[in-house]
Amino acid sequence: MTAWTAPLTAFAEDASVDKTEAPQSETKIDPNLLPSGLLQISGTDAFSKYVFLVDKTARHLQVYERKGETIEKIIDVPSDMGKAMGNKSKRDDHRTPEGIYFFEKKLEKTEIPFNLYGELAFTTDYPNIFDRRESKTGSGIWLHAVPDTVPLTRGSRGCVVVRNDVIRKLREYIKLKETPILIFDKVNYVDKAEHDKRRVALTEFIEGWRKAWESQDVEKYMTYYDKDFKAPGFTFDTWKNHKTKMKDQYEFIKVQLSQPFMLLHKDQLIVKTFQRYESNQHTDFGVKTVYA
């Protein structure tokens, strides 16, 4: 896990609390506007080509895909949310959590009660790493369907709910463990110029971190980490000490990052990227996930 510092405030989302009575057939958003939280969808098939987006206020679920250097909405459908308003914080509060989640498992109709979950369900990783740091409790937050006889205004126990015909369509866009679902109280939209500006700013920020790491400038490198940084076996200070000791062992370091996936939810950021690392001692290639 990696935590970064103050520059992330430049990308922070706006918050809002409001709720409509019933979902409309399609959200009335200017097609020229883009969700500010979907900064970049990776161009590689190794990650998900799609991102799910839920607006609790509008009570809608959308699916976006990458188109060149930008993103495009390809699905926009009504959905239901938890019976209680607000962000989930504890077990049985019947609220839908807000944050960046990933689909974990698919449950077919033979595995679930049809009257409760319809034909199909997808579990998520709530509580995620951010939720656990805030000591949030609960589990079983799914994307699932309901029978056609059940209104989409009934309210769930915290899950995101759509119709059976919709979830059959959505399954085509879900790659387990890879496809994210971002849940907002209210989605913030920006024009393409502003969206590009935010994407480029974050890309440059990541590049600064990479260069500091590659140059083995430990002092500069650590400015990209929050004082509350934690990783398995490390705190901010022990991580800095570790990097300082490692510096003396390497004649050189080369770090390449490619095909980044960048998602932002208010003050939570997830970046997933391919990383190629090379030094005079070893070389490796894999996926790096950064949480900030």
PDB file of N, CA and C in Angstrom, residues 12 20 31 39 44 48 51 61 64 68 105 111 134 145 158 174 188 192 199 201 216-217 224-225 238 265 277 279-280:
ATOM      1  N   ALA A  12      -9.762  16.646  -5.270  1.00  0.00           N
ATOM      2  CA  ALA A  12     -10.874  16.248  -4.408  1.00  0.00           C
ATOM      3  C   ALA A  12     -12.221  16.523  -5.047  1.00  0.00           C
ATOM      4  N   THR A  20     -33.815  11.683  -4.669  1.00  0.00           N
ATOM      5  CA  THR A  20     -35.052  11.772  -5.419  1.00  0.00           C
ATOM      6  C   THR A  20     -35.959  10.620  -5.035  1.00  0.00           C
ATOM      7  N   PRO A  31     -24.149  15.510 -22.340  1.00  0.00           N
ATOM      8  CA  PRO A  31     -23.268  14.451 -22.864  1.00  0.00           C
ATOM      9  C   PRO A  31     -21.821  14.894 -23.041  1.00  0.00           C
ATOM     10  N   LEU A  39     -10.737   9.280 -13.852  1.00  0.00           N
ATOM     11  CA  LEU A  39      -9.649  10.022 -14.478  1.00  0.00           C
ATOM     12  C   LEU A  39      -9.064   9.298 -15.675  1.00  0.00           C
ATOM     13  N   THR A  44      -5.268  -1.457 -21.539  1.00  0.00           N
ATOM     14  CA  THR A  44      -4.876  -2.857 -21.674  1.00  0.00           C
ATOM     15  C   THR A  44      -5.999  -3.801 -21.272  1.00  0.00           C
ATOM     16  N   SER A  48      -9.590  -4.014 -16.386  1.00  0.00           N
ATOM     17  CA  SER A  48     -10.950  -3.918 -16.918  1.00  0.00           C
ATOM     18  C   SER A  48     -11.053  -2.814 -17.964  1.00  0.00           C
ATOM     19  N   VAL A  51     -15.766   0.722 -16.355  1.00  0.00           N
ATOM     20  CA  VAL A  51     -15.938   1.183 -14.984  1.00  0.00           C
ATOM     21  C   VAL A  51     -17.423   1.409 -14.746  1.00  0.00           C
ATOM     22  N   LEU A  61     -27.287   3.803 -12.360  1.00  0.00           N
ATOM     23  CA  LEU A  61     -26.024   3.104 -12.577  1.00  0.00           C
ATOM     24  C   LEU A  61     -25.597   3.335 -14.017  1.00  0.00           C
ATOM     25  N   TYR A  64     -18.981   3.088 -18.096  1.00  0.00           N
ATOM     26  CA  TYR A  64     -18.116   3.852 -18.994  1.00  0.00           C
ATOM     27  C   TYR A  64     -17.025   2.945 -19.544  1.00  0.00           C
ATOM     28  N   GLY A  68     -10.067   6.078 -26.902  1.00  0.00           N
ATOM     29  CA  GLY A  68      -8.865   6.866 -27.153  1.00  0.00           C
ATOM     30  C   GLY A  68      -8.285   7.369 -25.844  1.00  0.00           C
ATOM     31  N   LYS A 105     -17.109 -11.718  -6.848  1.00  0.00           N
ATOM     32  CA  LYS A 105     -17.637 -13.049  -7.135  1.00  0.00           C
ATOM     33  C   LYS A 105     -18.992 -12.943  -7.820  1.00  0.00           C
ATOM     34  N   GLU A 111     -27.841 -20.105  -6.826  1.00  0.00           N
ATOM     35  CA  GLU A 111     -27.118 -19.906  -5.571  1.00  0.00           C
ATOM     36  C   GLU A 111     -27.768 -18.878  -4.660  1.00  0.00           C
ATOM     37  N   GLU A 134     -11.133   3.272   8.543  1.00  0.00           N
ATOM     38  CA  GLU A 134     -12.108   4.076   9.280  1.00  0.00           C
ATOM     39  C   GLU A 134     -12.963   3.215  10.204  1.00  0.00           C
ATOM     40  N   ALA A 145     -30.117  -8.141  -8.802  1.00  0.00           N
ATOM     41  CA  ALA A 145     -31.386  -7.817  -9.448  1.00  0.00           C
ATOM     42  C   ALA A 145     -32.550  -8.085  -8.493  1.00  0.00           C
ATOM     43  N   GLY A 158     -28.613  -2.174   1.553  1.00  0.00           N
ATOM     44  CA  GLY A 158     -27.323  -1.538   1.290  1.00  0.00           C
ATOM     45  C   GLY A 158     -26.781  -1.834  -0.086  1.00  0.00           C
ATOM     46  N   ILE A 174     -18.342  -7.105 -16.763  1.00  0.00           N
ATOM     47  CA  ILE A 174     -17.715  -7.335 -15.462  1.00  0.00           C
ATOM     48  C   ILE A 174     -16.616  -8.390 -15.565  1.00  0.00           C
ATOM     49  N   ASN A 188     -19.940  14.140  -9.501  1.00  0.00           N
ATOM     50  CA  ASN A 188     -19.496  15.454  -9.950  1.00  0.00           C
ATOM     51  C   ASN A 188     -19.024  15.349 -11.399  1.00  0.00           C
ATOM     52  N   LYS A 192     -14.625  18.353 -20.721  1.00  0.00           N
ATOM     53  CA  LYS A 192     -13.470  17.569 -21.152  1.00  0.00           C
ATOM     54  C   LYS A 192     -12.152  18.277 -20.859  1.00  0.00           C
ATOM     55  N   ARG A 199      -6.536  14.812 -15.191  1.00  0.00           N
ATOM     56  CA  ARG A 199      -5.846  13.571 -15.544  1.00  0.00           C
ATOM     57  C   ARG A 199      -4.353  13.819 -15.747  1.00  0.00           C
ATOM     58  N   ALA A 201      -2.581  16.333 -14.550  1.00  0.00           N
ATOM     59  CA  ALA A 201      -1.961  16.730 -13.284  1.00  0.00           C
ATOM     60  C   ALA A 201      -1.619  15.508 -12.438  1.00  0.00           C
ATOM     61  N   GLN A 216      16.739   7.603  -6.668  1.00  0.00           N
ATOM     62  CA  GLN A 216      17.116   7.265  -5.297  1.00  0.00           C
ATOM     63  C   GLN A 216      17.305   8.510  -4.430  1.00  0.00           C
ATOM     64  N   ASP A 217      16.495   9.524  -4.732  1.00  0.00           N
ATOM     65  CA  ASP A 217      16.462  10.734  -3.917  1.00  0.00           C
ATOM     66  C   ASP A 217      15.444  10.495  -2.804  1.00  0.00           C
ATOM     67  N   TYR A 224       6.242  12.304  -1.244  1.00  0.00           N
ATOM     68  CA  TYR A 224       5.050  11.762  -1.894  1.00  0.00           C
ATOM     69  C   TYR A 224       4.260  10.834  -0.966  1.00  0.00           C
ATOM     70  N   TYR A 225       4.730  10.677   0.253  1.00  0.00           N
ATOM     71  CA  TYR A 225       4.076   9.796   1.215  1.00  0.00           C
ATOM     72  C   TYR A 225       3.507  10.592   2.381  1.00  0.00           C
ATOM     73  N   THR A 238       9.879   3.957   9.294  1.00  0.00           N
ATOM     74  CA  THR A 238      10.602   2.719   8.979  1.00  0.00           C
ATOM     75  C   THR A 238      10.718   2.510   7.471  1.00  0.00           C
ATOM     76  N   HIS A 265     -12.268   9.024  -5.706  1.00  0.00           N
ATOM     77  CA  HIS A 265     -13.541   9.192  -5.003  1.00  0.00           C
ATOM     78  C   HIS A 265     -13.307  10.119  -3.826  1.00  0.00           C
ATOM     79  N   TYR A 277      10.566  -3.090 -13.019  1.00  0.00           N
ATOM     80  CA  TYR A 277      11.623  -2.643 -12.119  1.00  0.00           C
ATOM     81  C   TYR A 277      12.924  -3.352 -12.481  1.00  0.00           C
ATOM     82  N   SER A 279      17.281  -3.270 -11.492  1.00  0.00           N
ATOM     83  CA  SER A 279      18.448  -2.756 -10.776  1.00  0.00           C
ATOM     84  C   SER A 279      19.626  -3.666 -11.083  1.00  0.00           C
ATOM     85  N   ASN A 280      20.782  -3.344 -10.511  1.00  0.00           N
ATOM     86  CA  ASN A 280      21.949  -4.195 -10.731  1.00  0.00           C
ATOM     87  C   ASN A 280      21.831  -5.531 -10.003  1.00  0.00           C
TER      88      ASN A 280
END
